PDB file of C-alpha atoms and ligand atoms in Angstrom:
ATOM      1  CA  UNK A   1      -5.182  68.625  52.107  1.00  0.00           C
ATOM      2  CA  UNK A   2      -2.507  68.413  50.308  1.00  0.00           C
ATOM      3  CA  UNK A   3      -0.785  69.801  47.666  1.00  0.00           C
ATOM      4  CA  UNK A   4       0.414  67.130  44.261  1.00  0.00           C
ATOM      5  CA  UNK A   5       2.976  67.677  42.099  1.00  0.00           C
ATOM      6  CA  UNK A   6       3.950  66.117  38.923  1.00  0.00           C
ATOM      7  CA  UNK A   7       5.953  66.304  36.717  1.00  0.00           C
ATOM      8  CA  UNK A   8       5.270  64.195  33.549  1.00  0.00           C
ATOM      9  CA  UNK A   9       6.260  64.149  29.761  1.00  0.00           C
ATOM     10  CA  UNK A  10       4.384  65.981  27.130  1.00  0.00           C
ATOM     11  CA  UNK A  11       3.409  62.557  25.540  1.00  0.00           C
ATOM     12  CA  UNK A  12       1.194  61.414  28.384  1.00  0.00           C
ATOM     13  CA  UNK A  13      -0.206  65.135  29.672  1.00  0.00           C
ATOM     14  CA  UNK A  14      -2.913  65.428  27.372  1.00  0.00           C
ATOM     15  CA  UNK A  15      -4.789  61.634  28.796  1.00  0.00           C
ATOM     16  CA  UNK A  16      -3.664  62.804  31.979  1.00  0.00           C
ATOM     17  CA  UNK A  17      -5.950  66.077  31.806  1.00  0.00           C
ATOM     18  CA  UNK A  18      -8.678  64.306  30.402  1.00  0.00           C
ATOM     19  CA  UNK A  19      -8.644  61.568  33.102  1.00  0.00           C
ATOM     20  CA  UNK A  20      -8.880  64.020  36.031  1.00  0.00           C
ATOM     21  CA  UNK A  21     -11.075  66.007  34.304  1.00  0.00           C
ATOM     22  CA  UNK A  22     -13.545  63.066  34.500  1.00  0.00           C
ATOM     23  CA  UNK A  23     -12.527  61.993  37.545  1.00  0.00           C
ATOM     24  CA  UNK A  24     -13.201  64.555  39.130  1.00  0.00           C
ATOM     25  CA  UNK A  25      -9.854  65.762  40.047  1.00  0.00           C
ATOM     26  CA  UNK A  26      -9.134  69.582  39.495  1.00  0.00           C
ATOM     27  CA  UNK A  27      -5.851  70.041  38.106  1.00  0.00           C
ATOM     28  CA  UNK A  28      -3.209  72.622  36.756  1.00  0.00           C
ATOM     29  CA  UNK A  29      -1.006  71.962  33.580  1.00  0.00           C
ATOM     30  CA  UNK A  30       2.318  74.497  33.306  1.00  0.00           C
ATOM     31  CA  UNK A  31       4.590  74.344  30.675  1.00  0.00           C
ATOM     32  CA  UNK A  32       7.540  73.764  32.283  1.00  0.00           C
ATOM     33  CA  UNK A  33      11.245  71.796  31.219  1.00  0.00           C
ATOM     34  CA  UNK A  34      14.029  69.203  32.485  1.00  0.00           C
ATOM     35  CA  UNK A  35      16.607  70.392  33.743  1.00  0.00           C
ATOM     36  CA  UNK A  36      19.275  67.395  32.553  1.00  0.00           C
ATOM     37  CA  UNK A  37      17.206  66.734  28.778  1.00  0.00           C
ATOM     38  CA  UNK A  38      16.243  70.481  28.313  1.00  0.00           C
ATOM     39  CA  UNK A  39      13.646  68.864  27.093  1.00  0.00           C
ATOM     40  CA  UNK A  40       9.806  70.585  27.134  1.00  0.00           C
ATOM     41  CA  UNK A  41       7.854  68.374  29.994  1.00  0.00           C
ATOM     42  CA  UNK A  42       4.552  69.118  31.877  1.00  0.00           C
ATOM     43  CA  UNK A  43       3.504  69.778  34.994  1.00  0.00           C
ATOM     44  CA  UNK A  44       0.751  69.410  36.962  1.00  0.00           C
ATOM     45  CA  UNK A  45      -1.419  71.267  40.290  1.00  0.00           C
ATOM     46  CA  UNK A  46      -3.565  69.300  42.529  1.00  0.00           C
ATOM     47  CA  UNK A  47      -4.967  70.435  45.798  1.00  0.00           C
ATOM     48  CA  UNK A  48      -7.146  67.738  46.189  1.00  0.00           C
ATOM     49  CA  UNK A  49      -8.099  66.606  50.057  1.00  0.00           C
ATOM     50  CA  UNK A  50      -5.728  63.696  51.863  1.00  0.00           C
ATOM     51  CA  UNK A  51      -8.463  60.742  51.201  1.00  0.00           C
ATOM     52  CA  UNK A  52      -7.804  61.536  47.778  1.00  0.00           C
ATOM     53  CA  UNK A  53      -4.322  61.413  47.413  1.00  0.00           C
ATOM     54  CA  UNK A  54      -4.228  57.811  46.897  1.00  0.00           C
ATOM     55  CA  UNK A  55      -6.256  57.943  43.588  1.00  0.00           C
ATOM     56  CA  UNK A  56      -4.591  60.687  42.069  1.00  0.00           C
ATOM     57  CA  UNK A  57      -1.232  59.057  42.535  1.00  0.00           C
ATOM     58  CA  UNK A  58      -3.313  55.993  40.750  1.00  0.00           C
ATOM     59  CA  UNK A  59      -4.566  57.657  38.162  1.00  0.00           C
ATOM     60  CA  UNK A  60      -0.678  59.380  37.621  1.00  0.00           C
ATOM     61  CA  UNK A  61       1.206  56.280  37.464  1.00  0.00           C
ATOM     62  CA  UNK A  62      -1.871  54.101  35.635  1.00  0.00           C
ATOM     63  CA  UNK A  63      -1.289  57.500  32.388  1.00  0.00           C
ATOM     64  CA  UNK A  64       2.095  57.843  32.292  1.00  0.00           C
ATOM     65  CA  UNK A  65       4.451  55.993  30.918  1.00  0.00           C
ATOM     66  CA  UNK A  66       8.033  55.114  30.367  1.00  0.00           C
ATOM     67  CA  UNK A  67      10.315  55.557  27.424  1.00  0.00           C
ATOM     68  CA  UNK A  68      13.619  55.675  26.485  1.00  0.00           C
ATOM     69  CA  UNK A  69      14.629  58.453  25.260  1.00  0.00           C
ATOM     70  CA  UNK A  70      18.456  59.320  22.824  1.00  0.00           C
ATOM     71  CA  UNK A  71      19.580  62.173  24.221  1.00  0.00           C
ATOM     72  CA  UNK A  72      23.417  63.333  23.171  1.00  0.00           C
ATOM     73  CA  UNK A  73      26.235  62.889  25.501  1.00  0.00           C
ATOM     74  CA  UNK A  74      28.890  66.374  25.333  1.00  0.00           C
ATOM     75  CA  UNK A  75      32.324  65.576  23.561  1.00  0.00           C
ATOM     76  CA  UNK A  76      35.257  63.539  25.514  1.00  0.00           C
ATOM     77  CA  UNK A  77      38.488  63.624  25.453  1.00  0.00           C
ATOM     78  CA  UNK A  78      40.389  60.105  25.491  1.00  0.00           C
ATOM     79  CA  UNK A  79      44.050  59.655  27.036  1.00  0.00           C
ATOM     80  CA  UNK A  80      45.750  60.370  24.245  1.00  0.00           C
ATOM     81  CA  UNK A  81      43.654  63.421  24.019  1.00  0.00           C
ATOM     82  CA  UNK A  82      41.707  62.801  20.493  1.00  0.00           C
ATOM     83  CA  UNK A  83      38.086  64.032  21.092  1.00  0.00           C
ATOM     84  CA  UNK A  84      35.339  62.032  19.982  1.00  0.00           C
ATOM     85  CA  UNK A  85      32.593  63.634  18.612  1.00  0.00           C
ATOM     86  CA  UNK A  86      29.212  63.436  20.546  1.00  0.00           C
ATOM     87  CA  UNK A  87      27.451  60.256  20.763  1.00  0.00           C
ATOM     88  CA  UNK A  88      23.550  59.006  21.286  1.00  0.00           C
ATOM     89  CA  UNK A  89      23.090  58.318  25.245  1.00  0.00           C
ATOM     90  CA  UNK A  90      19.708  55.982  26.163  1.00  0.00           C
ATOM     91  CA  UNK A  91      17.685  57.648  29.387  1.00  0.00           C
ATOM     92  CA  UNK A  92      14.942  56.596  30.687  1.00  0.00           C
ATOM     93  CA  UNK A  93      12.206  58.808  31.257  1.00  0.00           C
ATOM     94  CA  UNK A  94       9.566  59.073  33.646  1.00  0.00           C
ATOM     95  CA  UNK A  95       5.923  57.556  34.436  1.00  0.00           C
ATOM     96  CA  UNK A  96       6.735  60.270  36.598  1.00  0.00           C
ATOM     97  CA  UNK A  97       8.032  62.514  39.024  1.00  0.00           C
ATOM     98  CA  UNK A  98       5.913  62.988  41.321  1.00  0.00           C
ATOM     99  CA  UNK A  99       5.803  65.515  45.437  1.00  0.00           C
ATOM    100  CA  UNK A 100       2.787  65.267  47.927  1.00  0.00           C
ATOM    101  CA  UNK A 101       3.014  68.387  50.065  1.00  0.00           C
ATOM    102  CA  UNK A 102       1.111  69.164  53.253  1.00  0.00           C
ATOM    103  CA  UNK A 103      -0.931  72.536  52.395  1.00  0.00           C
ATOM    104  CA  UNK A 104      -0.932  74.874  55.202  1.00  0.00           C
ATOM    105  CA  UNK A 105      -4.216  76.739  53.898  1.00  0.00           C
ATOM    106  CA  UNK A 106      -6.578  76.490  51.388  1.00  0.00           C
ATOM    107  CA  UNK A 107      -8.334  80.094  50.092  1.00  0.00           C
ATOM    108  CA  UNK A 108     -10.424  80.939  46.889  1.00  0.00           C
ATOM    109  CA  UNK A 109     -11.336  84.728  47.396  1.00  0.00           C
TER     110      UNK A 109
HETATM  111  P1  2BA B   1      15.087  66.006  33.287  1.00  0.00           P
HETATM  112  O1  2BA B   1      15.835  66.604  34.000  1.00  0.00           O
HETATM  113  O2  2BA B   1      14.594  66.578  31.698  1.00  0.00           O
HETATM  114  O3  2BA B   1      15.431  64.661  33.268  1.00  0.00           O
HETATM  115  C1  2BA B   1      15.073  63.228  32.155  1.00  0.00           C
HETATM  116  C2  2BA B   1      15.670  62.016  32.680  1.00  0.00           C
HETATM  117  O4  2BA B   1      16.900  62.236  32.897  1.00  0.00           O
HETATM  118  C3  2BA B   1      15.177  62.017  33.915  1.00  0.00           C
HETATM  119  O5  2BA B   1      14.443  61.317  34.279  1.00  0.00           O
HETATM  120  C4  2BA B   1      16.376  61.024  34.072  1.00  0.00           C
HETATM  121  O6  2BA B   1      16.035  59.420  33.483  1.00  0.00           O
HETATM  122  C5  2BA B   1      16.899  61.725  33.473  1.00  0.00           C
HETATM  123  N1  2BA B   1      18.610  61.717  34.447  1.00  0.00           N
HETATM  124  C6  2BA B   1      17.958  63.507  35.087  1.00  0.00           C
HETATM  125  N2  2BA B   1      19.231  63.634  35.970  1.00  0.00           N
HETATM  126  C7  2BA B   1      20.325  62.548  35.467  1.00  0.00           C
HETATM  127  C8  2BA B   1      20.949  63.362  36.257  1.00  0.00           C
HETATM  128  N3  2BA B   1      22.350  63.909  37.254  1.00  0.00           N
HETATM  129  N4  2BA B   1      21.806  61.836  34.989  1.00  0.00           N
HETATM  130  C9  2BA B   1      21.659  60.830  34.655  1.00  0.00           C
HETATM  131  N5  2BA B   1      20.707  60.628  34.242  1.00  0.00           N
HETATM  132  C10 2BA B   1      20.284  62.013  35.074  1.00  0.00           C
HETATM  133  P2  2BA B   1      12.809  61.134  35.418  1.00  0.00           P
HETATM  134  O7  2BA B   1      13.564  61.146  36.006  1.00  0.00           O
HETATM  135  O8  2BA B   1      11.983  60.362  34.773  1.00  0.00           O
HETATM  136  O9  2BA B   1      12.691  62.694  35.062  1.00  0.00           O
HETATM  137  C11 2BA B   1      12.288  63.516  34.767  1.00  0.00           C
HETATM  138  C12 2BA B   1      12.141  65.069  34.262  1.00  0.00           C
HETATM  139  O10 2BA B   1      11.145  65.394  36.260  1.00  0.00           O
HETATM  140  C13 2BA B   1      13.292  65.718  34.562  1.00  0.00           C
HETATM  141  O11 2BA B   1      13.132  66.296  33.635  1.00  0.00           O
HETATM  142  C14 2BA B   1      12.839  66.348  35.720  1.00  0.00           C
HETATM  143  O12 2BA B   1      11.554  67.484  34.739  1.00  0.00           O
HETATM  144  C15 2BA B   1      11.788  65.720  36.932  1.00  0.00           C
HETATM  145  N6  2BA B   1      12.238  66.098  37.637  1.00  0.00           N
HETATM  146  C16 2BA B   1      12.315  64.740  38.068  1.00  0.00           C
HETATM  147  N7  2BA B   1      13.240  64.646  38.986  1.00  0.00           N
HETATM  148  C17 2BA B   1      12.961  65.701  39.856  1.00  0.00           C
HETATM  149  C18 2BA B   1      13.732  66.017  41.570  1.00  0.00           C
HETATM  150  N8  2BA B   1      14.652  65.394  42.309  1.00  0.00           N
HETATM  151  N9  2BA B   1      13.149  67.597  41.608  1.00  0.00           N
HETATM  152  C19 2BA B   1      12.634  68.122  40.951  1.00  0.00           C
HETATM  153  N10 2BA B   1      12.040  67.556  39.511  1.00  0.00           N
HETATM  154  C20 2BA B   1      12.433  66.312  38.872  1.00  0.00           C
END
């Protein structure tokens, strides 16, 4: 068995949850926060048989979109030590960050 951890944007999480359910994929959704942007995202945990990993990844790939988001860069100082105020920087986020791990034991007690 494998454990799939998928970090996705909040905008895609409802549809991903529905698509997993429709396709018989069992999942747990956790509210999470990205370390870089410090914005909310969603982390899905999926325990599944080895032969279903590709199907799960295909679903994630189909549902989760790449988006450009603007963040405020920290203030910088130029050569003359004049301060520049915060300015927006575009960052490409997603579709999804996916980890696939081996499961040593799986038990429902
Ligand atoms: P965040 O950490 O908030 O990162 C959001 C986006 O900011 C990233 O999109 C990436 O485009 C950019 N970014 C992140 N760290 C950066 C850095 N040090 N310098 C420049 N740009 C940076 P994604 O790569 O699609 O990541 C989306 C979210 O997935 C991340 O949100 C984080 O929550 C998670 N994630 C990504 N890589 C991870 C990893 N290796 N381990 C754990 N979580 C990860």
